[in-house]
PDB file of C-alpha atoms in Angstrom:
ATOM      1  CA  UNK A   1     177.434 134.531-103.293  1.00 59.00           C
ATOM      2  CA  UNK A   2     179.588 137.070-104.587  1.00 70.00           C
ATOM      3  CA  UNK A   3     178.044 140.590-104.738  1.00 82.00           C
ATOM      4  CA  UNK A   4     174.958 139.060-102.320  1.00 93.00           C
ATOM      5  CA  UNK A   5     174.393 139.808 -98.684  1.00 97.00           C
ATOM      6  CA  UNK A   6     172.914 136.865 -96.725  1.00 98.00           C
ATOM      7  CA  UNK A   7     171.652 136.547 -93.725  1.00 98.00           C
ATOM      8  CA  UNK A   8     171.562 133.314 -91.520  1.00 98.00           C
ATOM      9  CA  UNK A   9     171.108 132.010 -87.872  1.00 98.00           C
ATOM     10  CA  UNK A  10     173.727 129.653 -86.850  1.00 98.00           C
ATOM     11  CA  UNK A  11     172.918 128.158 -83.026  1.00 98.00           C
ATOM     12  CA  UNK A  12     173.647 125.308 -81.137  1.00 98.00           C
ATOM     13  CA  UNK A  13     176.274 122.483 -80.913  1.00 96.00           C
ATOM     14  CA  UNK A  14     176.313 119.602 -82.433  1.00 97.00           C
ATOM     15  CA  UNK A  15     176.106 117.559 -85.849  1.00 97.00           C
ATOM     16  CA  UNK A  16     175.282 120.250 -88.239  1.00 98.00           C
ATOM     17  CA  UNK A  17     171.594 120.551 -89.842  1.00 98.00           C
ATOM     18  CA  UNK A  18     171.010 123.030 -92.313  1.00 98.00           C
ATOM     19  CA  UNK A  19     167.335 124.594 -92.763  1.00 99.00           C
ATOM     20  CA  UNK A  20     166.218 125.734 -96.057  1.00 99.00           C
ATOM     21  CA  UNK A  21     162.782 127.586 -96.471  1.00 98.00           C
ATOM     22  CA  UNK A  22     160.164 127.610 -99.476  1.00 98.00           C
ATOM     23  CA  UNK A  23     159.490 130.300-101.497  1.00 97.00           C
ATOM     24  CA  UNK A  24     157.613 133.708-100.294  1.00 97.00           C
ATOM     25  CA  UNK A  25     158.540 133.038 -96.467  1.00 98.00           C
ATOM     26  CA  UNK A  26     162.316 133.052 -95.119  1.00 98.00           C
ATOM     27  CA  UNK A  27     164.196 131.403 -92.195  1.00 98.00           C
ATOM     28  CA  UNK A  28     161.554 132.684 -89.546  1.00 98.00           C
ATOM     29  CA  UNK A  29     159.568 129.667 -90.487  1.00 98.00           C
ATOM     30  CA  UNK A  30     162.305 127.764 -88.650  1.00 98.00           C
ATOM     31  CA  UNK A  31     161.339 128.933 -85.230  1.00 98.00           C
ATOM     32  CA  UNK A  32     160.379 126.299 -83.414  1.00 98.00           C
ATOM     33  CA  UNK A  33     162.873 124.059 -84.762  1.00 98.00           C
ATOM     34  CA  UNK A  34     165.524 126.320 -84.032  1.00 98.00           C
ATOM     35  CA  UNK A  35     164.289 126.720 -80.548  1.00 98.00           C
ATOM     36  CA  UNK A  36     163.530 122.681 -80.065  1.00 98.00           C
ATOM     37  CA  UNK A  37     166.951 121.209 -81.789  1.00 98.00           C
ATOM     38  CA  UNK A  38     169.970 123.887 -80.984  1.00 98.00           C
ATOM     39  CA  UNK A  39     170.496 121.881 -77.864  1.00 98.00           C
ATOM     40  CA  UNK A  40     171.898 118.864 -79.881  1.00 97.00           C
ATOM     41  CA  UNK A  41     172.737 120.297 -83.250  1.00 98.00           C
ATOM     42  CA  UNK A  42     174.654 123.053 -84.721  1.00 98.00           C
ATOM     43  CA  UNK A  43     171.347 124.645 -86.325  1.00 98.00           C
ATOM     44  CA  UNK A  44     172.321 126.352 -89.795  1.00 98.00           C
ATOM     45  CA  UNK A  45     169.147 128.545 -91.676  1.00 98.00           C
ATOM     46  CA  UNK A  46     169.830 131.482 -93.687  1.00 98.00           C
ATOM     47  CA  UNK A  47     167.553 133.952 -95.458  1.00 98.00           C
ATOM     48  CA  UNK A  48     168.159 132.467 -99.090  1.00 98.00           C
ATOM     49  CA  UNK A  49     168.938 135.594-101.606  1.00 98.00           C
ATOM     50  CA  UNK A  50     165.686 137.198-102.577  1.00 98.00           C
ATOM     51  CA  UNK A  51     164.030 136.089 -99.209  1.00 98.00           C
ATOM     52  CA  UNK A  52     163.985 137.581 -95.507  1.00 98.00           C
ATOM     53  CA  UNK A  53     166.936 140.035 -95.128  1.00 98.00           C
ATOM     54  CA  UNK A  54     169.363 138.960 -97.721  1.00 98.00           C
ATOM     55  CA  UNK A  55     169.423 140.924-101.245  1.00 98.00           C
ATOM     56  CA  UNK A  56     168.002 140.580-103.723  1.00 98.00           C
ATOM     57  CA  UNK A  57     169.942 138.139-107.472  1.00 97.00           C
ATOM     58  CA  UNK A  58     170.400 139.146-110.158  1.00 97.00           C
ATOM     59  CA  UNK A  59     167.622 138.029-112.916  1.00 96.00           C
ATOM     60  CA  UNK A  60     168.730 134.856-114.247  1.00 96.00           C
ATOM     61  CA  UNK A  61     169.359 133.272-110.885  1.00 98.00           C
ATOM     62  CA  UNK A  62     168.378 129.245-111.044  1.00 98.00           C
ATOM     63  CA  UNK A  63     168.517 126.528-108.684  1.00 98.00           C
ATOM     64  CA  UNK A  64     172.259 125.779-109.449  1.00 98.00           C
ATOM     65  CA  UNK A  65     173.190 129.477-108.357  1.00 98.00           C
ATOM     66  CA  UNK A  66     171.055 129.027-105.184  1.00 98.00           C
ATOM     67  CA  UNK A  67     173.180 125.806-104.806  1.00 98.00           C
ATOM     68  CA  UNK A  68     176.261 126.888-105.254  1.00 98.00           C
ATOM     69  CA  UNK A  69     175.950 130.018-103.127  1.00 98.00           C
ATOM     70  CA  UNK A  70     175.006 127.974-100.103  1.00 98.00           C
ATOM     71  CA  UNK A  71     177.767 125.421-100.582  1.00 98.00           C
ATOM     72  CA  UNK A  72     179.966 128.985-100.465  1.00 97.00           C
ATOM     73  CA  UNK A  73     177.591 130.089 -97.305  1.00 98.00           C
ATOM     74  CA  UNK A  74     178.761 126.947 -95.393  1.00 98.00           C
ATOM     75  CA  UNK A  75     182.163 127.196 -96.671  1.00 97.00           C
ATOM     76  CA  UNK A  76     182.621 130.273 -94.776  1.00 96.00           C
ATOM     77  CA  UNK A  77     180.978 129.512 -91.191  1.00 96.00           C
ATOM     78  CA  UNK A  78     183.287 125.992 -91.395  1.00 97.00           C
ATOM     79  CA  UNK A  79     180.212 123.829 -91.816  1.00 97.00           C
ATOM     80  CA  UNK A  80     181.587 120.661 -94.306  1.00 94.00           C
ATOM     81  CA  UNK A  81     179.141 118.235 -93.791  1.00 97.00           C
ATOM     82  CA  UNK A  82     175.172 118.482 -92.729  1.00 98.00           C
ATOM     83  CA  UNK A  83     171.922 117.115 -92.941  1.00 98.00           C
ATOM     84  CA  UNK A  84     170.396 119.306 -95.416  1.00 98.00           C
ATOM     85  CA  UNK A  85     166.503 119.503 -94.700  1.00 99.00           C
ATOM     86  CA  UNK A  86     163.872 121.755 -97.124  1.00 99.00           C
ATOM     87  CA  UNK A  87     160.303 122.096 -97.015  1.00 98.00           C
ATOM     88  CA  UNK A  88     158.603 122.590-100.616  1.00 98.00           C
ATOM     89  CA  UNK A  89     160.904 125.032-102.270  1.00 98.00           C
ATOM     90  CA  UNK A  90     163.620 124.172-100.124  1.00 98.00           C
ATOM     91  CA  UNK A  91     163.249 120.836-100.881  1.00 99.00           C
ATOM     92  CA  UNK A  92     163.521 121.397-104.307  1.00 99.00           C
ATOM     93  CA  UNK A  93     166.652 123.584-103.976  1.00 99.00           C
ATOM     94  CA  UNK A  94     167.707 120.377-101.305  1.00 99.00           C
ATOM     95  CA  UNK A  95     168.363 118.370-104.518  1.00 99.00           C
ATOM     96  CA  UNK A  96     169.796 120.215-106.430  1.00 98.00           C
ATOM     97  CA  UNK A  97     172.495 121.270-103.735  1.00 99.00           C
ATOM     98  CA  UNK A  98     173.113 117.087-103.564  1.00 98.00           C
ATOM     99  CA  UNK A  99     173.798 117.071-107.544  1.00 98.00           C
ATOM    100  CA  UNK A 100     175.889 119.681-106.904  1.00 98.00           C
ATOM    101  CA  UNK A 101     177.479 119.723-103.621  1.00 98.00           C
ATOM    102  CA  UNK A 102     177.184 115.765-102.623  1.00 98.00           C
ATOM    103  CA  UNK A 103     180.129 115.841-100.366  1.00 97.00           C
ATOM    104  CA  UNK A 104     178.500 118.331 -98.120  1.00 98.00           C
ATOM    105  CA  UNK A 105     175.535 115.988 -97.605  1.00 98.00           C
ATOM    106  CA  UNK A 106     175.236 113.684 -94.543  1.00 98.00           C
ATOM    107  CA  UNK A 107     171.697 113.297 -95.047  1.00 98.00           C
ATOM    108  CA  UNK A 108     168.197 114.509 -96.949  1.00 98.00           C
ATOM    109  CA  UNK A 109     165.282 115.380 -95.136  1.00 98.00           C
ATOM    110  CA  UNK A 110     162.867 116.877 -97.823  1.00 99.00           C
ATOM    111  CA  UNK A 111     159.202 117.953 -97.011  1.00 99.00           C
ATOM    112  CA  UNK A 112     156.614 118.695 -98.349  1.00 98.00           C
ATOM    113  CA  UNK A 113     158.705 119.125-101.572  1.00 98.00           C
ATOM    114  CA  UNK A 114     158.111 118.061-105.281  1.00 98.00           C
ATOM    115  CA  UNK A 115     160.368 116.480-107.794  1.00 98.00           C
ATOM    116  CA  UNK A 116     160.112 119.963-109.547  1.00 98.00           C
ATOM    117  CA  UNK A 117     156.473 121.106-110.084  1.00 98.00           C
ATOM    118  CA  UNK A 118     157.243 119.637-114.053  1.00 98.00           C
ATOM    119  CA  UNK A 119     158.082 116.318-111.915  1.00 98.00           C
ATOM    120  CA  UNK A 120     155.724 115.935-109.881  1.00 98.00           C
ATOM    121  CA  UNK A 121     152.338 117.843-111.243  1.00 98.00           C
ATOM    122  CA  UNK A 122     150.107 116.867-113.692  1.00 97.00           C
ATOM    123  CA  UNK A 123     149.854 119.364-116.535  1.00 97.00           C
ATOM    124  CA  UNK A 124     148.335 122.033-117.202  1.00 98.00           C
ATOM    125  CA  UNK A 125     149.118 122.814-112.620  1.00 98.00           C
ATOM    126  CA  UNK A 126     152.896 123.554-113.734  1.00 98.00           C
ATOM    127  CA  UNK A 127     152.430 126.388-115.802  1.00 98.00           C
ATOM    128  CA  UNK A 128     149.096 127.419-114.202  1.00 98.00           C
ATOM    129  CA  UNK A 129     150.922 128.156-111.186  1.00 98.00           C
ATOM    130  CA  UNK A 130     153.915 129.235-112.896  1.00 98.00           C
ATOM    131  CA  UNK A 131     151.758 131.704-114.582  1.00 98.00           C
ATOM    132  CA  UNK A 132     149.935 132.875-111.179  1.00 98.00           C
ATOM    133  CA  UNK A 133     152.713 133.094-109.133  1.00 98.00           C
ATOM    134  CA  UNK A 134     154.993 135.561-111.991  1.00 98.00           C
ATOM    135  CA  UNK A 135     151.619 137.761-112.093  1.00 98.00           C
ATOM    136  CA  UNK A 136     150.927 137.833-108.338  1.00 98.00           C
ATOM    137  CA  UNK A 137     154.469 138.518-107.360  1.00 98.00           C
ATOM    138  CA  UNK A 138     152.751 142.356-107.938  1.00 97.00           C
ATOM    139  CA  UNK A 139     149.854 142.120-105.438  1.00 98.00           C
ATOM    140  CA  UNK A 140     150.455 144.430-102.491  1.00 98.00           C
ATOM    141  CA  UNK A 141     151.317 142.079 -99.500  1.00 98.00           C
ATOM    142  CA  UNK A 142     147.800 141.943 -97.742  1.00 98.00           C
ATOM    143  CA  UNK A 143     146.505 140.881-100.921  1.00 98.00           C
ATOM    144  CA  UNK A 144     149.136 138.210-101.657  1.00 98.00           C
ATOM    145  CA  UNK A 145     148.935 136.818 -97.936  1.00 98.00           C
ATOM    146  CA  UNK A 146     145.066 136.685 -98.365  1.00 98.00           C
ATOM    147  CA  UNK A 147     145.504 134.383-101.545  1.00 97.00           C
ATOM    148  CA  UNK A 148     148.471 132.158-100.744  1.00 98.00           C
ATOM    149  CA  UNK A 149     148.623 131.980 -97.084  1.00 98.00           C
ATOM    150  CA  UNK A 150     145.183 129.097 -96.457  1.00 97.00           C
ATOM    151  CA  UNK A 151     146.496 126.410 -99.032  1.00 97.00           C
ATOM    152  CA  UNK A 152     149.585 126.523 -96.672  1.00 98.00           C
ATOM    153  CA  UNK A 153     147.395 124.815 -93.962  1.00 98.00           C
ATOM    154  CA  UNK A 154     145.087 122.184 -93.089  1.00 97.00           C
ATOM    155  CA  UNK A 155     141.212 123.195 -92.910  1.00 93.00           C
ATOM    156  CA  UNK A 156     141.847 123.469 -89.235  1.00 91.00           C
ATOM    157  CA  UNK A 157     145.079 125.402 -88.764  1.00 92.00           C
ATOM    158  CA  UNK A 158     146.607 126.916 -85.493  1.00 90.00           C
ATOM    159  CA  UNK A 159     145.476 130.532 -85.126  1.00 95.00           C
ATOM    160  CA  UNK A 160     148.695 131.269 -83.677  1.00 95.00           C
ATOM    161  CA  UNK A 161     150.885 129.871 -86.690  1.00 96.00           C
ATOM    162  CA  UNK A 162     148.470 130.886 -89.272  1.00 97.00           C
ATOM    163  CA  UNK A 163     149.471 134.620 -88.253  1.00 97.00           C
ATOM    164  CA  UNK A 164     152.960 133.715 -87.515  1.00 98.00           C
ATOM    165  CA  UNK A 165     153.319 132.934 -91.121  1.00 98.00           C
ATOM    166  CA  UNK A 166     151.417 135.394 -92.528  1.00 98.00           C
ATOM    167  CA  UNK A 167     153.454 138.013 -90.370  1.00 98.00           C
ATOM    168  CA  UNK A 168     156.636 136.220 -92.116  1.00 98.00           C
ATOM    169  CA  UNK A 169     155.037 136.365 -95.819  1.00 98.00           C
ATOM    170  CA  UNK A 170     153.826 139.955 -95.667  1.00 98.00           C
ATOM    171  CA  UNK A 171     157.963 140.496 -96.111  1.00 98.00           C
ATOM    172  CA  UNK A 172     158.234 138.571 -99.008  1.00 98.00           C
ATOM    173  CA  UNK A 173     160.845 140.063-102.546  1.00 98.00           C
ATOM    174  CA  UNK A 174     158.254 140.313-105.556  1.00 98.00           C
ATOM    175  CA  UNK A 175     161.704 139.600-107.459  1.00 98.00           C
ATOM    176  CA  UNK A 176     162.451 136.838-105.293  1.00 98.00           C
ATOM    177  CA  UNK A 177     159.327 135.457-105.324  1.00 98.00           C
ATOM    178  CA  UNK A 178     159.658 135.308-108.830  1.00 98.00           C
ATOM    179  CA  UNK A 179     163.212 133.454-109.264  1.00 98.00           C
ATOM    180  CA  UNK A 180     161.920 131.072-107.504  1.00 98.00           C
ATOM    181  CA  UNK A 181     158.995 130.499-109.151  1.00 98.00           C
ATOM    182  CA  UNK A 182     160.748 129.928-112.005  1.00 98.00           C
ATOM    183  CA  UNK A 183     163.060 128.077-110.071  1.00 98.00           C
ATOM    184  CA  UNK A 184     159.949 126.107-108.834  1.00 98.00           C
ATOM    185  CA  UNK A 185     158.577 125.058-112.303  1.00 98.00           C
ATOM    186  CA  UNK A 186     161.552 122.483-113.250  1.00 98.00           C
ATOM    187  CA  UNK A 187     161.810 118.440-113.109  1.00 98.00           C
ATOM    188  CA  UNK A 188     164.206 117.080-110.658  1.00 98.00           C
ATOM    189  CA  UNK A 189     163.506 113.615-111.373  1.00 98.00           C
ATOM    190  CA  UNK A 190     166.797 112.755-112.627  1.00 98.00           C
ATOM    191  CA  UNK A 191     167.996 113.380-109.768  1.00 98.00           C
ATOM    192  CA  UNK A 192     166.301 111.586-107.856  1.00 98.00           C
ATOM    193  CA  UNK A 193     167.536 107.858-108.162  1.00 98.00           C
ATOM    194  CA  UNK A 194     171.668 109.312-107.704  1.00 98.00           C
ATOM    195  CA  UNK A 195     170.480 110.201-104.108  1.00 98.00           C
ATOM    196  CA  UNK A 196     172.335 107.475-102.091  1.00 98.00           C
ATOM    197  CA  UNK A 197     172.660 109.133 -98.748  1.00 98.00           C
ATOM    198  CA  UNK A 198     169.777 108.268 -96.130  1.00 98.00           C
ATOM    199  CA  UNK A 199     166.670 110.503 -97.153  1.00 98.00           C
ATOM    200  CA  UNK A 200     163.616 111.268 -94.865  1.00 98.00           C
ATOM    201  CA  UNK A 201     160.434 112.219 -96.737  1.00 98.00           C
ATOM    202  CA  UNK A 202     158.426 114.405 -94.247  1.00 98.00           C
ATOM    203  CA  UNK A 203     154.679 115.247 -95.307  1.00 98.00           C
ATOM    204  CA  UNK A 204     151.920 117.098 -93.204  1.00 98.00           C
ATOM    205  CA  UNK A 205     148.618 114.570 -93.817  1.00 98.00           C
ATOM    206  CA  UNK A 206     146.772 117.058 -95.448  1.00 97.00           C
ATOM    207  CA  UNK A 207     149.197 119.174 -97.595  1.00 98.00           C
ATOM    208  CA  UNK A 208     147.416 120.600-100.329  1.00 96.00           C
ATOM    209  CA  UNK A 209     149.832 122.079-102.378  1.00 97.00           C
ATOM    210  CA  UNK A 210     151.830 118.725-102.855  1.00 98.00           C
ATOM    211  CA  UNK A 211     149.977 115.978-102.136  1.00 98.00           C
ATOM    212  CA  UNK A 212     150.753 112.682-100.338  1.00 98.00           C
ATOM    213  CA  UNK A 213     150.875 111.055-104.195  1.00 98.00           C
ATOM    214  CA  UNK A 214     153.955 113.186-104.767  1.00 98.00           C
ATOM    215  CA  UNK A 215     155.353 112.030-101.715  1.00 98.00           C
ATOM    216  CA  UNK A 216     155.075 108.394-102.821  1.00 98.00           C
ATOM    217  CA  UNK A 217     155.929 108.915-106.218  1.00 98.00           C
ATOM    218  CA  UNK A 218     159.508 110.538-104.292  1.00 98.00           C
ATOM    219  CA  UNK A 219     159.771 107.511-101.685  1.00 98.00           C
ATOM    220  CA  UNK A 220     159.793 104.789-105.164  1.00 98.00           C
ATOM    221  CA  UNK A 221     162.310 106.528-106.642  1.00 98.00           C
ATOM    222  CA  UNK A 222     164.966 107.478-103.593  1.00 98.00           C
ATOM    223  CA  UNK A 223     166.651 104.307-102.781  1.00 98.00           C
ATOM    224  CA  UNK A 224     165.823 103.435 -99.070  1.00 96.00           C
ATOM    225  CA  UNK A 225     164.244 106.539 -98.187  1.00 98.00           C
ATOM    226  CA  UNK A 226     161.308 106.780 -95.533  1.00 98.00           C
ATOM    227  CA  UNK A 227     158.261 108.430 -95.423  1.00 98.00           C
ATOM    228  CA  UNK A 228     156.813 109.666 -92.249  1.00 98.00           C
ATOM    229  CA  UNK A 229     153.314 111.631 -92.001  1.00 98.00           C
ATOM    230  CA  UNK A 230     152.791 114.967 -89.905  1.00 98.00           C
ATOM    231  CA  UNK A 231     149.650 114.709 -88.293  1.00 97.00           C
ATOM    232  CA  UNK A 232     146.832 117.662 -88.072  1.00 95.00           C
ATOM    233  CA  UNK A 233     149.073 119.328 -90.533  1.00 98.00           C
ATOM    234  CA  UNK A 234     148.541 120.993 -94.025  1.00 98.00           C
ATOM    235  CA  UNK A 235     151.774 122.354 -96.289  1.00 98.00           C
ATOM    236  CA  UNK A 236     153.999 123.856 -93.932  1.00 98.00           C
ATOM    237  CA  UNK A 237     153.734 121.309 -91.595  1.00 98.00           C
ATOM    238  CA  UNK A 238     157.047 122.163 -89.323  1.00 98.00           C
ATOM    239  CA  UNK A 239     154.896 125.326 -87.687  1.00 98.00           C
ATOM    240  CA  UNK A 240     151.689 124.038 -88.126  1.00 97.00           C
ATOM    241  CA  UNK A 241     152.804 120.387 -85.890  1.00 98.00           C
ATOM    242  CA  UNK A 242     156.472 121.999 -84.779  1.00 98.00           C
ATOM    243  CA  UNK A 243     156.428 119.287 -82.014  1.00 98.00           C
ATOM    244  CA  UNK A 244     156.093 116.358 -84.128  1.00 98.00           C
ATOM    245  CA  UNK A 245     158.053 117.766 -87.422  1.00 98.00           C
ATOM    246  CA  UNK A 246     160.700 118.514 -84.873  1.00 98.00           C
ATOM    247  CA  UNK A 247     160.831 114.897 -83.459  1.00 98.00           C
ATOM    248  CA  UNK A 248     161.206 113.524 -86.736  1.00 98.00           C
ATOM    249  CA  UNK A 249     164.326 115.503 -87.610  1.00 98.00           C
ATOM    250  CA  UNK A 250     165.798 114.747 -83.970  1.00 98.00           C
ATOM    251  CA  UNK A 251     165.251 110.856 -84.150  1.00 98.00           C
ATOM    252  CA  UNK A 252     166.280 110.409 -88.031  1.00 98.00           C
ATOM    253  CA  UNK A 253     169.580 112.823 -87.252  1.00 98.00           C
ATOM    254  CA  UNK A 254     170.416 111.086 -84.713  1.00 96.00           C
ATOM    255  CA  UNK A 255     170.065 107.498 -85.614  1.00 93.00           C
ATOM    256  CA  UNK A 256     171.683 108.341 -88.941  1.00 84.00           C
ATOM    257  CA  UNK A 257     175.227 106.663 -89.209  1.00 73.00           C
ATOM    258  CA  UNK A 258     177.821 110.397 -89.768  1.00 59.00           C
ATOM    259  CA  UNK A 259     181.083 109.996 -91.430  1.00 44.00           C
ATOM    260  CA  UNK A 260     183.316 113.137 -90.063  1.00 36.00           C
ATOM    261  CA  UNK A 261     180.006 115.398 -89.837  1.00 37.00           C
ATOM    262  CA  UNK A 262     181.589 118.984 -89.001  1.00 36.00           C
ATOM    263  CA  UNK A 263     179.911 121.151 -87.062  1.00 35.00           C
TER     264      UNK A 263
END
């Protein structure tokens, strides 16, 4: 965190939940579950550094400087324990911030995630998309919405989120977007079986860009997590199905047993 600017929303009252967003969007994807859970939780989402309005890392930053500079980022607004939830990149970062930063971590909501693209994709996809991603961070932002933004969805998305998000990824860092690419393209699987706090696996039915089998493959290795399935809903299912996503999070939260959870 030192030398970084970052931004974050922090709303609400309650047991803290702390939002973390995939790669080439920011915390605007968050809206609706801002909106739908501030009224029983003390909502945490920030813009993570190369994303949204925070700066820009330096080049090497990895998922262990992500970590530790939200552990810091909570620090400092008094936040010591949360449910940590990420959707695909998030998700990714999720773990690692629980290898890290376990005492922080009340519980692990992770959708739409992957083990680590090495973890969880069968070669050659890692590097493929490594490789794609590191040369497209150049495209000029119509160009890079146009060829990212429809594997985000189901064949059938919501007009009104489709351009929501592609309002949100026309802002994306081309040096952010490429940290956490790199970022992206790592195995997590070790991690995976340490995880002993209760862990929600949330997956839009028809994500794309990790498919159910990843989700499965997660759910057999995380001790007594659950799986639950986001209906009419492709990658980013929380703004494609906001209603349902956002039930999810309310009903595991809050049926979760919390041990001192500051908010």
């Amino acid at each position: 965190m030192k030398g970084l600017s970052v931004a974050y929303e922090r709303v609400g009252e309650g047991p803290a939940l702390v939002l973390l967003h995939g790669f080439s969007i920011d915390s605007r994807m968050w809206r609706p579950q801002i909106e739908a859970l501030k009224g029983q939780f003390t909502v945490f989402a920030w813009d993570a550094p190369g994303a949204g309005r925070s700066s820009d890392p330096p080049d090497p930053y990895g998922l262990a400087d992500w970590a530790d500079c939200l552990a810091a980022c909570l620090s400092s607004v008094g936040l010591e324990r949360a449910h940590i939830a990420g959707l695909s990149w998030g998700g990714i970062l999720a773990q690692e911030f629980y290898r890290r930063h376990s005492p922080f971590v009340e519980s692990l909501i992770l959708a739409g995630t992957y083990a680590g693209w090495e973890g969880s994709l069968p070669q050659p996809i890692p590097q493929e998309r490594l490789a794609a991603c590191l040369r497209d961070a150049s495209l000029p932002p119509e160009d890079f919405v146009a060829k990212y933004l429809p594997s985000m969805f189901s064949r059938s998305p919501n007009p009104q989120a489709f351009e929501e998000l592609a309002g949100i990824m026309r802002g994306f860092h081309p040096s952010g977007f490429r940290l956490m690419a790199m970022a992206s393209a790592v195995d997590t699987r070790n991690i995976l079986p340490t995880i002993t706090v209760p862990t929600l696996l949330l997956w839009g039915e028809s994500d794309e860009r990790s498919p159910i089998a990843v989700a499965h493959a997660l759910l057999k290795e995380i001790a007594g997590s659950r799986l639950a399935l986001i209906p009419k809903a492709g990658h980013v299912s929380n703004l494609e199905n906001p209603e349902a996503f956002s039930k999810e999070i309310r009903n595991f939260c809050l049926t979760t047993p919390r041990s001192s959870l500051s908010s």
